[in-house]
Coordinates of C-alpha atoms in Angstrom, one line a residue:
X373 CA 107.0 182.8 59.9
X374 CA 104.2 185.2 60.1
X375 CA 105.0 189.1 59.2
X376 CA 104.3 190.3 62.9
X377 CA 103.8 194.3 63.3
X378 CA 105.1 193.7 66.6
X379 CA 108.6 193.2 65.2
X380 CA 109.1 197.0 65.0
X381 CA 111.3 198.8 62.2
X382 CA 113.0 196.0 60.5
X383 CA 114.3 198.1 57.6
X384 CA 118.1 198.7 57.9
X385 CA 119.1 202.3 59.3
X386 CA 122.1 202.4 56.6
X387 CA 118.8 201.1 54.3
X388 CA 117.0 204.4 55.8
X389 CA 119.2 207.0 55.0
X390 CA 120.3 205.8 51.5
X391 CA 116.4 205.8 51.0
X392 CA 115.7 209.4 52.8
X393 CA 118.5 210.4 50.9
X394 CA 117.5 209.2 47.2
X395 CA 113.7 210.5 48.5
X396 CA 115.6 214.0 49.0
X397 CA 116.5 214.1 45.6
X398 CA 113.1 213.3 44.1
X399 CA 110.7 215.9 46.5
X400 CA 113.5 218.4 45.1
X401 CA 112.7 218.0 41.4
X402 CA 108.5 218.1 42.3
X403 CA 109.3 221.0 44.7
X404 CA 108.6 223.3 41.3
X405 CA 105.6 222.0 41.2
X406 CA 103.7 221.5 44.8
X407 CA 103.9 225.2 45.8
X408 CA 103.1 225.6 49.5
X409 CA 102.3 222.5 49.6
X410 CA 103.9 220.1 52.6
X411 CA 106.9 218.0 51.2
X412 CA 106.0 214.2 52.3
X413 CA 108.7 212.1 53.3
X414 CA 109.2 208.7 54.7
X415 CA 109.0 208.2 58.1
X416 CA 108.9 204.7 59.5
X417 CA 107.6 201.3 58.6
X418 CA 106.3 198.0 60.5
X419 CA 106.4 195.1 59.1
X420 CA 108.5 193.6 56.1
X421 CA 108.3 195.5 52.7
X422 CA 107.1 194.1 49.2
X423 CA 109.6 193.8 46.8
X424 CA 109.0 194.8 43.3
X425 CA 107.1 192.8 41.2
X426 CA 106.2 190.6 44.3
X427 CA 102.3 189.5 44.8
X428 CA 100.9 188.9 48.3
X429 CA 100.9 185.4 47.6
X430 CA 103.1 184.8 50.6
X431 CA 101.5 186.7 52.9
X432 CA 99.4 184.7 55.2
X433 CA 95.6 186.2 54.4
X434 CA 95.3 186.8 58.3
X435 CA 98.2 189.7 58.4
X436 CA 96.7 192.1 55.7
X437 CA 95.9 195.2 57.9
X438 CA 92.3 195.7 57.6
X439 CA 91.3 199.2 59.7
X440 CA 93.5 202.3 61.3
X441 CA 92.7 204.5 63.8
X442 CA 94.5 207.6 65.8
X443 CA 93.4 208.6 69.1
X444 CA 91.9 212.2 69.6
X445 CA 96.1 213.8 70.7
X446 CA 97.6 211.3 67.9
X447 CA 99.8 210.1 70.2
X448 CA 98.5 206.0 69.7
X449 CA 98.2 204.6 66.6
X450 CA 95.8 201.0 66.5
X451 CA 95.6 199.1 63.4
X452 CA 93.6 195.9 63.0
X453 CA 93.9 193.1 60.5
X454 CA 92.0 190.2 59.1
X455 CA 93.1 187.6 61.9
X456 CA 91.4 189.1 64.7
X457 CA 94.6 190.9 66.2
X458 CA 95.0 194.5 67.1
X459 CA 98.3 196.3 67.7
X460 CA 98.7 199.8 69.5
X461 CA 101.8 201.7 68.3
X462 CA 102.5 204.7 71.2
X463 CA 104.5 208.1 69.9
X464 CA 107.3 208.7 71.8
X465 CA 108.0 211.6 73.9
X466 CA 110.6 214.4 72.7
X467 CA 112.8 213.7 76.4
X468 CA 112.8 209.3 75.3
X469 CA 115.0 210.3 72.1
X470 CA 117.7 211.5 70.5
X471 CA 117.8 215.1 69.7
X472 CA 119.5 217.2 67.8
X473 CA 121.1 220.5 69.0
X474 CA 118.3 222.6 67.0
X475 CA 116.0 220.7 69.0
X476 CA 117.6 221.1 72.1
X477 CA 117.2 224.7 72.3
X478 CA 114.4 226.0 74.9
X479 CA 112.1 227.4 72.3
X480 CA 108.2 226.9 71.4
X481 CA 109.3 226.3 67.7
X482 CA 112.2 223.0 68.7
X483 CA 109.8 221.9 71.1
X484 CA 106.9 221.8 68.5
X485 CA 109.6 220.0 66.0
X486 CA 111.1 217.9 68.2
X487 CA 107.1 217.0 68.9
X488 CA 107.1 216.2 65.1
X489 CA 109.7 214.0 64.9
X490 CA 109.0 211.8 67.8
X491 CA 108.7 208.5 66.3
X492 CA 105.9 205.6 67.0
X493 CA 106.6 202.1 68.8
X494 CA 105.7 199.0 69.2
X495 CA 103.2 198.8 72.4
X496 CA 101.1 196.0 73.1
X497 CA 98.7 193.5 71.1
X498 CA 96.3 191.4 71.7
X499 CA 93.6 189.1 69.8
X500 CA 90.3 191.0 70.0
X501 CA 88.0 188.8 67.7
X502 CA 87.8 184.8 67.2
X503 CA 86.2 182.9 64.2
X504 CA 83.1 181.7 65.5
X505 CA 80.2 180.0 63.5
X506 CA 76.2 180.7 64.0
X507 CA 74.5 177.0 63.6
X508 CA 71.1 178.7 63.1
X509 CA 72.0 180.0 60.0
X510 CA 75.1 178.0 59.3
X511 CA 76.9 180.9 58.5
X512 CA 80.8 181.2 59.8
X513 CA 81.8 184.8 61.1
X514 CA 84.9 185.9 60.4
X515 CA 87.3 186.9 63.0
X516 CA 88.3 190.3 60.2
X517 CA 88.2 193.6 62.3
X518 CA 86.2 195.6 60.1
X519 CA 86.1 198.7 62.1
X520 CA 87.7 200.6 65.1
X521 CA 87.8 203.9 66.9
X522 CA 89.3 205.0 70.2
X523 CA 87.2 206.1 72.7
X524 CA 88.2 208.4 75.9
X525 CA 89.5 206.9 78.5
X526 CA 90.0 208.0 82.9
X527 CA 93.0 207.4 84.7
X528 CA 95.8 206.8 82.5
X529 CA 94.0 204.0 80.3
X530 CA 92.7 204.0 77.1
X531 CA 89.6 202.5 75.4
X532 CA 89.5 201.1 72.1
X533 CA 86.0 200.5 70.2
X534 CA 86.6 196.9 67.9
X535 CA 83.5 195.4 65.8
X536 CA 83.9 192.3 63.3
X537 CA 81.1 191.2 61.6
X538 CA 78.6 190.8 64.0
X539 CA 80.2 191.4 67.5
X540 CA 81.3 195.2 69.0
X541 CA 83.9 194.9 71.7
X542 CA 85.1 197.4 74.1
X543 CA 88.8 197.2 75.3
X544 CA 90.9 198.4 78.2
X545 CA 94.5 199.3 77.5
X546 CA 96.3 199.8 80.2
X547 CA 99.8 199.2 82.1
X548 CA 100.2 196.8 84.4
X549 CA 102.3 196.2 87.1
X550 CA 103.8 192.6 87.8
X551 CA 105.1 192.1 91.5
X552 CA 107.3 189.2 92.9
X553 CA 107.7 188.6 96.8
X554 CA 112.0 190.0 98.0
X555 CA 113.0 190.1 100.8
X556 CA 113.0 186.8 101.5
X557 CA 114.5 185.0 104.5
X558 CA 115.8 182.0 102.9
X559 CA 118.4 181.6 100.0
X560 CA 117.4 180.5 96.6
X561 CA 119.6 178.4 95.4
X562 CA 119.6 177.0 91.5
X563 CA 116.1 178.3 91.0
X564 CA 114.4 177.0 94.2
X565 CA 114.7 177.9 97.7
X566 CA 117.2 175.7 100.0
X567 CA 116.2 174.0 103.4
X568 CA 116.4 175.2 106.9
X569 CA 120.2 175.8 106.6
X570 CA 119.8 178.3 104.3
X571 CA 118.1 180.9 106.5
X572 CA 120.6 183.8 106.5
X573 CA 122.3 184.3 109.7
X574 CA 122.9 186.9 111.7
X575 CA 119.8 189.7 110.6
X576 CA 116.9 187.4 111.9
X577 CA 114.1 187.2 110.7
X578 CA 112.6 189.3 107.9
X579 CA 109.4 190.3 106.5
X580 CA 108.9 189.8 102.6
X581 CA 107.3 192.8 100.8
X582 CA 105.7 192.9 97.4
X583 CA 107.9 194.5 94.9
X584 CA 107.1 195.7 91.0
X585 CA 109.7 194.2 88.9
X586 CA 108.3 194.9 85.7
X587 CA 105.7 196.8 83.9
X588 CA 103.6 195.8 80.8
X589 CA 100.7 197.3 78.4
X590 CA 97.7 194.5 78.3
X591 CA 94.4 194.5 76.9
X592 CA 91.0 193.5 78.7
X593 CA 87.7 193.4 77.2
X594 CA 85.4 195.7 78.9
X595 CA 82.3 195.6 77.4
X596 CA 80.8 193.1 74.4
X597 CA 78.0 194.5 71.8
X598 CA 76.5 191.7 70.9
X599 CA 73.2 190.2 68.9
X600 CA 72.2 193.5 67.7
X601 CA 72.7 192.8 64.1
X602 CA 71.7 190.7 62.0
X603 CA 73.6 191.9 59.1
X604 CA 77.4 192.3 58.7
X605 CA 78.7 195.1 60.2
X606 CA 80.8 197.6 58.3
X607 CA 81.4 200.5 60.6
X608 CA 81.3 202.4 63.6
X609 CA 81.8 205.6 64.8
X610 CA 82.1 207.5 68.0
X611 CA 80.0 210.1 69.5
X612 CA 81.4 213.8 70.7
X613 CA 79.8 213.6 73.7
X614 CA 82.0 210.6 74.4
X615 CA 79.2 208.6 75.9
X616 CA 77.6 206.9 72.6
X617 CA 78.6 205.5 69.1
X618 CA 77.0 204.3 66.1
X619 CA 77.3 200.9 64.4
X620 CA 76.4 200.5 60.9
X621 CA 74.9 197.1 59.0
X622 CA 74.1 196.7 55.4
X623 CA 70.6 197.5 56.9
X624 CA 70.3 199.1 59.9
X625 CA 72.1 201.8 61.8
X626 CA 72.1 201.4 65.8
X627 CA 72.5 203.8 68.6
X628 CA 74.6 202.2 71.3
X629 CA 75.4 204.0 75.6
X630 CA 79.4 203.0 75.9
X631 CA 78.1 201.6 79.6
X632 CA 75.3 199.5 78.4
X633 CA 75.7 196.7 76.1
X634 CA 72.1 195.2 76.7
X635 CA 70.3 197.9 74.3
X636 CA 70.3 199.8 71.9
X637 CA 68.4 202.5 69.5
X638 CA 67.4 201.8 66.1
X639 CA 67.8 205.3 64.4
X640 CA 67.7 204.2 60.6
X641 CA 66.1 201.1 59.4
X642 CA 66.3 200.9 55.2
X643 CA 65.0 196.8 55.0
X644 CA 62.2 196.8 53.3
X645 CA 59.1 194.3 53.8
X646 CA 59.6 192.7 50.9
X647 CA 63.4 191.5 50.2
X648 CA 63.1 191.5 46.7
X649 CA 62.5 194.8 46.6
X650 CA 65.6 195.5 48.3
X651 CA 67.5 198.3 46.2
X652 CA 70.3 199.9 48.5
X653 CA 72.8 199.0 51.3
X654 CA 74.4 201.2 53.7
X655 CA 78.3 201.3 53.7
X656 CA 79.1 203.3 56.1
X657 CA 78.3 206.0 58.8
X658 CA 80.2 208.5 60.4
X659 CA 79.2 211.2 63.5
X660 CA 79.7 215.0 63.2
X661 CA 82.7 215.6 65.4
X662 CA 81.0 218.7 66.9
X663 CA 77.3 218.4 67.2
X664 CA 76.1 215.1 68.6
X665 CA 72.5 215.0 67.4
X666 CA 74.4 215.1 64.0
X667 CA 75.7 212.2 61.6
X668 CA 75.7 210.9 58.1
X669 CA 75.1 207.4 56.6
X670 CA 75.9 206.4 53.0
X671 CA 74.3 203.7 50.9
X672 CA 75.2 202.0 47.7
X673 CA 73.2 204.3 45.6
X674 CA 75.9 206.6 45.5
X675 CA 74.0 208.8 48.3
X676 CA 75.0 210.2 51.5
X677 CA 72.3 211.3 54.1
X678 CA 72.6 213.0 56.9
X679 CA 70.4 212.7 59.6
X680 CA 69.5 214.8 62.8
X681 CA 68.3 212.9 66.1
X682 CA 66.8 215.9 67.9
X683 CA 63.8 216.1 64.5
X684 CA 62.4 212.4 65.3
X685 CA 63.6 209.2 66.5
X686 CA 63.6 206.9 63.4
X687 CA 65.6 209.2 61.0
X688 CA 65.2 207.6 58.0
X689 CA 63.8 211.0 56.4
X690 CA 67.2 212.5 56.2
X691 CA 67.6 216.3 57.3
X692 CA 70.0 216.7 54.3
X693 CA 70.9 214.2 51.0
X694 CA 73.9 215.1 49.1
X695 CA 73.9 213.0 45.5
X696 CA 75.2 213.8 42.3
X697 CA 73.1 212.6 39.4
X698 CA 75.6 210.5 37.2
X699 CA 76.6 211.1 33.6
X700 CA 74.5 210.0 31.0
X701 CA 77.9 209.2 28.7
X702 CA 79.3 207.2 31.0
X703 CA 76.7 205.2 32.2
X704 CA 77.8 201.8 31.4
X705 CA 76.8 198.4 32.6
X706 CA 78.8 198.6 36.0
X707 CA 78.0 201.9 37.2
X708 CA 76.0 200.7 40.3
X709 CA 78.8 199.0 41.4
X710 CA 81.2 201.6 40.8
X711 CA 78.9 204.0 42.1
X712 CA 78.2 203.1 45.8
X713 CA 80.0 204.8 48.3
X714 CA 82.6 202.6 50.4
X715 CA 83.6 205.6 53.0
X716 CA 82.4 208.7 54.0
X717 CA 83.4 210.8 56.8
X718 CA 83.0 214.6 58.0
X719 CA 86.2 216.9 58.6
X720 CA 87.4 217.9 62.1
X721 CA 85.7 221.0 61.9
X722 CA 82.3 219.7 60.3
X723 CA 82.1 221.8 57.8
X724 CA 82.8 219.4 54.8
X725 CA 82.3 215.9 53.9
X726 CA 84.4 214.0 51.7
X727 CA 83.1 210.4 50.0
X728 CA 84.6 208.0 48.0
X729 CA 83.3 205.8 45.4
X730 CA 85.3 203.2 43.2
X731 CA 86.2 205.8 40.3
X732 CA 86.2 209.2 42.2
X733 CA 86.6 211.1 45.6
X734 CA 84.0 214.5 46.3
X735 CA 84.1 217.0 48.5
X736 CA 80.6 218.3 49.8
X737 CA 80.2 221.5 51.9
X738 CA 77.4 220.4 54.1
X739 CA 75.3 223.1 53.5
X740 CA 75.1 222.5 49.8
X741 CA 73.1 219.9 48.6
X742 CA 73.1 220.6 44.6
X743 CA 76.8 219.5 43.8
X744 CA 79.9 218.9 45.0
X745 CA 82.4 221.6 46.0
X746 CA 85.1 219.6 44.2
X747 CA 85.0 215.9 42.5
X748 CA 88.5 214.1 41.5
X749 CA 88.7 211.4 39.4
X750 CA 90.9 208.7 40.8
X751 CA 90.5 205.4 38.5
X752 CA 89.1 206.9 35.5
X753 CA 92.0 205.1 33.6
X754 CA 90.6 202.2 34.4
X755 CA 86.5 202.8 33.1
X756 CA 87.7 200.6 30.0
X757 CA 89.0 197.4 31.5
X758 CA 85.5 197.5 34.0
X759 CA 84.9 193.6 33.1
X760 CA 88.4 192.6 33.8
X761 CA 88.0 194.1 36.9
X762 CA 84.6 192.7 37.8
X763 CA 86.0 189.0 36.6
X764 CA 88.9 189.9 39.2
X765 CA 86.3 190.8 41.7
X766 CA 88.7 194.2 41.9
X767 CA 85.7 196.3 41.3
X768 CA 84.7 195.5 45.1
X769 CA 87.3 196.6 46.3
X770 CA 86.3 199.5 49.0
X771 CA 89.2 202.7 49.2
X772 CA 89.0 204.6 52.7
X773 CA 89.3 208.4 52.4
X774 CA 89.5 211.3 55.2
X775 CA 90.5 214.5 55.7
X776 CA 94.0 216.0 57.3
X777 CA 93.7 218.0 60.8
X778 CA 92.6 220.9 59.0
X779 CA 90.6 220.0 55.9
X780 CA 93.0 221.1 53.4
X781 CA 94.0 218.0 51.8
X782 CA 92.3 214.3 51.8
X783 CA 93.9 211.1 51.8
X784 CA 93.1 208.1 50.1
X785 CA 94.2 204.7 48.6
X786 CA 94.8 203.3 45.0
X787 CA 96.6 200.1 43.2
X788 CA 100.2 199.5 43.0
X789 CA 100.7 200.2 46.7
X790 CA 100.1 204.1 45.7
X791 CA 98.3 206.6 47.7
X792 CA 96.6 210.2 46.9
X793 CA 96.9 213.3 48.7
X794 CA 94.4 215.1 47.5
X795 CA 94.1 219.1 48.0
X796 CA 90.5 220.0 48.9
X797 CA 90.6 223.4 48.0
X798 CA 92.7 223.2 44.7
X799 CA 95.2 225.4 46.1
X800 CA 98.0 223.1 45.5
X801 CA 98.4 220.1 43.1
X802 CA 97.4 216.8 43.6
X803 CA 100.2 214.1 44.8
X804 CA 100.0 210.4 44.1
X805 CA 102.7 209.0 46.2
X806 CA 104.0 205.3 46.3
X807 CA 103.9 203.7 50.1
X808 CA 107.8 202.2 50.3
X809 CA 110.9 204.3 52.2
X810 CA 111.3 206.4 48.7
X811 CA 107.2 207.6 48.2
X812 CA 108.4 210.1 45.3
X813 CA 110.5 207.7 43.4
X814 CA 107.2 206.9 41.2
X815 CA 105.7 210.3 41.8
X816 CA 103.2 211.4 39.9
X817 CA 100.1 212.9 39.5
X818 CA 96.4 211.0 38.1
X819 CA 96.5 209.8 35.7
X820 CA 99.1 207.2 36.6
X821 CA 99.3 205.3 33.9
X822 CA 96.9 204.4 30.5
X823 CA 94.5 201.6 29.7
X824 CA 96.7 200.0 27.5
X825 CA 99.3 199.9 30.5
X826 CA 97.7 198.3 33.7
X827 CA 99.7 196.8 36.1
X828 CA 98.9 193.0 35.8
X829 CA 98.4 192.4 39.7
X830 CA 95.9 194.5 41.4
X831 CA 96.8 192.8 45.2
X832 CA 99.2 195.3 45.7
X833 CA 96.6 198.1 47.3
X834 CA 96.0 200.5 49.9
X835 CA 93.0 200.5 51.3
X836 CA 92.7 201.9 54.4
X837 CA 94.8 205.3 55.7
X838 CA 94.6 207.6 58.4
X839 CA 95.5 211.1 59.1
X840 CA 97.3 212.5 62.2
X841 CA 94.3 214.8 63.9
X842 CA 96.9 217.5 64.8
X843 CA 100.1 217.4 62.4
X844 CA 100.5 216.6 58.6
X845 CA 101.3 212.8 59.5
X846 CA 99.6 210.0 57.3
X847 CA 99.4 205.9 58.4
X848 CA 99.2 204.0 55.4
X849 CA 98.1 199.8 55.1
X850 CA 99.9 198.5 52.5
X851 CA 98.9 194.5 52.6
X852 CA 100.3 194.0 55.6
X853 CA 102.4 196.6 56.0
X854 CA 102.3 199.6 58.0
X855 CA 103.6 203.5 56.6
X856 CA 104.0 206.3 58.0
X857 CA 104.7 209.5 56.3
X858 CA 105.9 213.3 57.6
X859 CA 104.6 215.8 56.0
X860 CA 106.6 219.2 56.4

C-alpha cells in the first residue's frame, strides 16, 4: 500500500502525548544550555514513521518527498515528491479547534498563541508532472518535482509554481462547488426515479433548482512553461513584484512573465562554445525578496553571484561574487564535489545570504564580499570516509538550507533523519535535532558522532526543510515523511 500524505496524522494521540511528554523531559535537561533560544517540540507528522534501524527499502522510490514550500502568510504548506504528486496541507483557523481556556480569553497575546497552535490538514492533491520521454534525444524525463513556490493568487485561489526536469507548470487551487438538481417532481425510488405514478400529489408541479451539496479543493493547470530548457532544471524562484520568476538549468538561467508562457529572457548564459571546456554548473538561483532587479545564482565552483538586471541585460558579469578560497590542508581529491553549492537563498529581509555545500553551511552579509560572516561545519566528521561516500554515490547528495522569519537561525538537513538549527548570529548554540515525535531524545550538537562510528545506512536523510515566514515553525522531509516542529 503506498505511504499516502493524504492519510493525515496516523500516529496514535495516546502515542502523542507519551512522546510530547518524554520530549518534555529531554528540552528540560538542554534548557541549561540553549539560553534564549526557542525550545523545539514536536508538532505533527504525515505519513508513517521509520522505525529504528529500518532502511527505505520499502518505501516505494515515488513517495520520498522531494521539495517544500510555505505560502507568503504560512497558512498552506505544499510539498512535492518524486512521483509527480503534490499535496497542499491548509493551517487551521483558531475558531475550527479546540481551545483551551488560556486561549479563550479575548486578548492579543491568546489570540496570537492560539494562532500558533493551529495545526495543518490534509487539503487537496493532485498529480502535477507525468514521465514523459523526448525521442530526439532518447532521453526519459522524470516525473520528480524538483522545485516549487507559491505564487499570489485573486479571489480566494491560490497559485502554485511546479517545474520537473524540463517542464514549469502553473496551477490553480481552488474550491469547488459540486451541485445536484432537488426539488424534483417525481420520487426516486431505489436509486432511480419511478414512473408517472410517482409524481407527488397534491403540490403540483414544481420547478427543480440547482443546489451545492458539497464542496471540494481541486487543482487545474493554468499555465505550462515549456521547451525553454534544454538542460535539467533545478530551481525556480519567484519574483517580488509578483509578476515574474526565474528558472534555473545546469546552464542557463531564464526570465519568465507569470501570463506568458510563449517567451522568455535569457539573463545568464555560462555554456561555453566549446563543451569540453565546460568547468561549472549552476545549482541553483534564488530572487531578493525586496528588490526585484535583484537575485543570486550559485554554481558548482563553490561561488555565488549575484546579479543586477537594471546594469545590462545578459548578467553574466555579476554585480557582486561571494567565494571563499578553500584550505590548502584540506584540499583532497573530492573537494570539487564537496565544494559546489546545492542551495542558496537570501533572508526575508535581504540582508544576508546563507549557502550550503556538502561539508559546511555560510552566512554572507551581502555587502561583504571578502568572507563569510559565519561558516559552520556540518559533515566534517565525515572528510575521512570521502571515498565510501563517493562509492555510495552519498557525496551527491544536495542538503536545502534557509533562514527563519527573522534571520536568526538557519535550517538545514543531515543523515540519520537529523536536522540543524543553526543560529546565525552565534548568540545561542547550535541544535542538531532528530525528525521523529521525540526530536531531543538524540540531541546533540556537531559533531554527532566520530569517523570510526558512522551510521552504516546513509538513506535515512533530510534533504529538504522549510521555515514558517512568520513564526518559529519548521517542515521537515524525512524520506517520505512529513515533520513539523514548534518552536516556542
Amino acid at each position: 500500500v503506498r505511504c499516502s500524505l493524504a492519510g493525515g496524522i496516523r500516529a496514535p494521540r495516546v502515542a502523542i502525548a507519551r512522546s510530547r511528554s518524554r520530549e518534555r523531559a529531554a528540552a528540560e535537561e538542554m534548557a541549561a544550555t540553549r539560553g534564549g533560544a526557542p525550545e523545539w517540540r514536536f508538532f505533527q507528522v504525515f505519513g508513517e514513521e521509520q522505525p529504528d534501524g529500518a532502511g527505505v527499502e520499502d518505501i516505494q522510490e515515488a513517495d520520498l518527498l522531494s521539495a517544500l514550500d510555505f505560502d507568503e502568510t504560512g497558512n498552506y504548506l505544499a510539498t512535492g515528491d518524486r512521483g509527480g504528486r503534490i499535496v497542499v496541507f491548509e493551517r487551521a483557523t483558531p475558531d475550527e479547534q479546540q481551545l483551551t481556556p488560556d486561549d479563550q480569553r479575548p486578548c492579543p497575546a491568546a489570540a496570537l498563541r492560539a494562532k500558533e497552535k493551529a495545526q495543518y490538514r490534509f487539503l487537496t492533491e493532485f498529480q502535477s508532472h507525468e514521465p514523459e520521454f523526448d525521442f530526439l534525444k532518447s532521453l526519459e524525463i522524470e516525473e520528480k518535482i524538483n522545485s516549487m513556490r507559491w505564487c499570489k493568487g485573486t479571489m480566494g485561489c491560490k497559485m502554485l509554481l511546479s517545474t520537473n526536469d524540463k517542464t514549469i507548470k502553473l496551477w490553480k487551487v481552488y474550491g469547488k462547488k459540486i451541485k445536484t438538481v432537488s426539488n424534483m417532481n417525481i420520487e426516486p425510488r431505489n436509486g432511480c426515479a419511478g414512473g408517472p405514478a410517482a409524481v407527488m400529489r397534491g403540490r403540483g408541479l414544481r420547478l427543480p433548482l440547482m443546489a451545492t451539496c458539497e464542496r471540494v479543493v481541486t487543482a487545474t493547470p493554468k499555465r505550462t512553461f515549456a521547451n525553454a530548457h534544454a538542460y535539467h532544471i533545478n530551481s525556480v524562484a519567484l519574483c517580488s513584484d509578483g509578476e515574474s520568476f526565474l528558472s534555473c538549468d545546469d546552464l542557463r538561467l531564464n526570465l519568465w512573465n507569470l501570463r506568458d508562457a510563449k517567451c522568455c529572457f535569457n539573463i545568464v548564459d555560462v555554456k561555453p562554445a566549446n563543451m569540453e571546456a565546460l568547468s561549472k554548473v549552476l545549482t541553483s538561483a534564488d530572487f531578493h525578496p525586496i528588490d526585484c532587479h535583484t537575485f543570486l545564482y550559485s554554481s558548482s565552483r563553490g561561488c555565488v553571484r549575484l546579479g543586477d538586471m537594471r546594469a545590462a541585460a545578459l548578467c553574466d558579469a555579476s554585480a557582486k561574487s561571494f567565494e571563499e578560497p578553500e584550505d590548502p590542508a584540506t584540499k583532497s581529491f573530492f573537494s570539487e564535489i564537496t565544494s559546489s553549492i546545492a542551495s542558496a537563498r537570501f533572508s526575508r529581509d535581504g540582508r544576508n545570504i546563507v549557502t550550503r555545500d556538502y561539508l559546511s553551511v555560510r552566512i554572507w552579509d551581502v555587502r561583504v564580499e571578502t568572507r563569510p560572516l559565519k561558516t559552520i561545519a556540518m559533515h566534517e566528521h565525515l572528510r575521512p570516509k570521502l571515498c565510501d561516500l563517493y562509492e555510495k554515490d552519498c557525496i551527491f547528495d544536495k542538503f536545502e538550507c534557509c533562514f527563519n522569519h527573522n534571520a536568526t537561525h538557519v535550517l538545514t538537513g543531515s543523515y540519520q533523519n537529523r536536522f540543524h538549527l543553526l543560529s546565525a548570529d552565534g548568540s545561542t548554540p547550535d541544535l542538531a535535532l532528530e525528525a521523529s515525535q521525540t526530536p531531543y531524545r538524540r540531541a546533540s550538537a556537531p559533531p554527532l558522532y566520530s569517523a570510526a562510528d558512522l551510521p552504516p545506512d546513509f538513506s535515512r536523510r533530510v534533504l529538504h526543510t522549510a521555515f514558517h515566514p512568520q513564526h518559529n515553525v519548521a517542515a521537515i522531509a524525512a524520506t517520505s515523511t512529513l515533520y513539523i516542529m514548534n518552536g516556542t
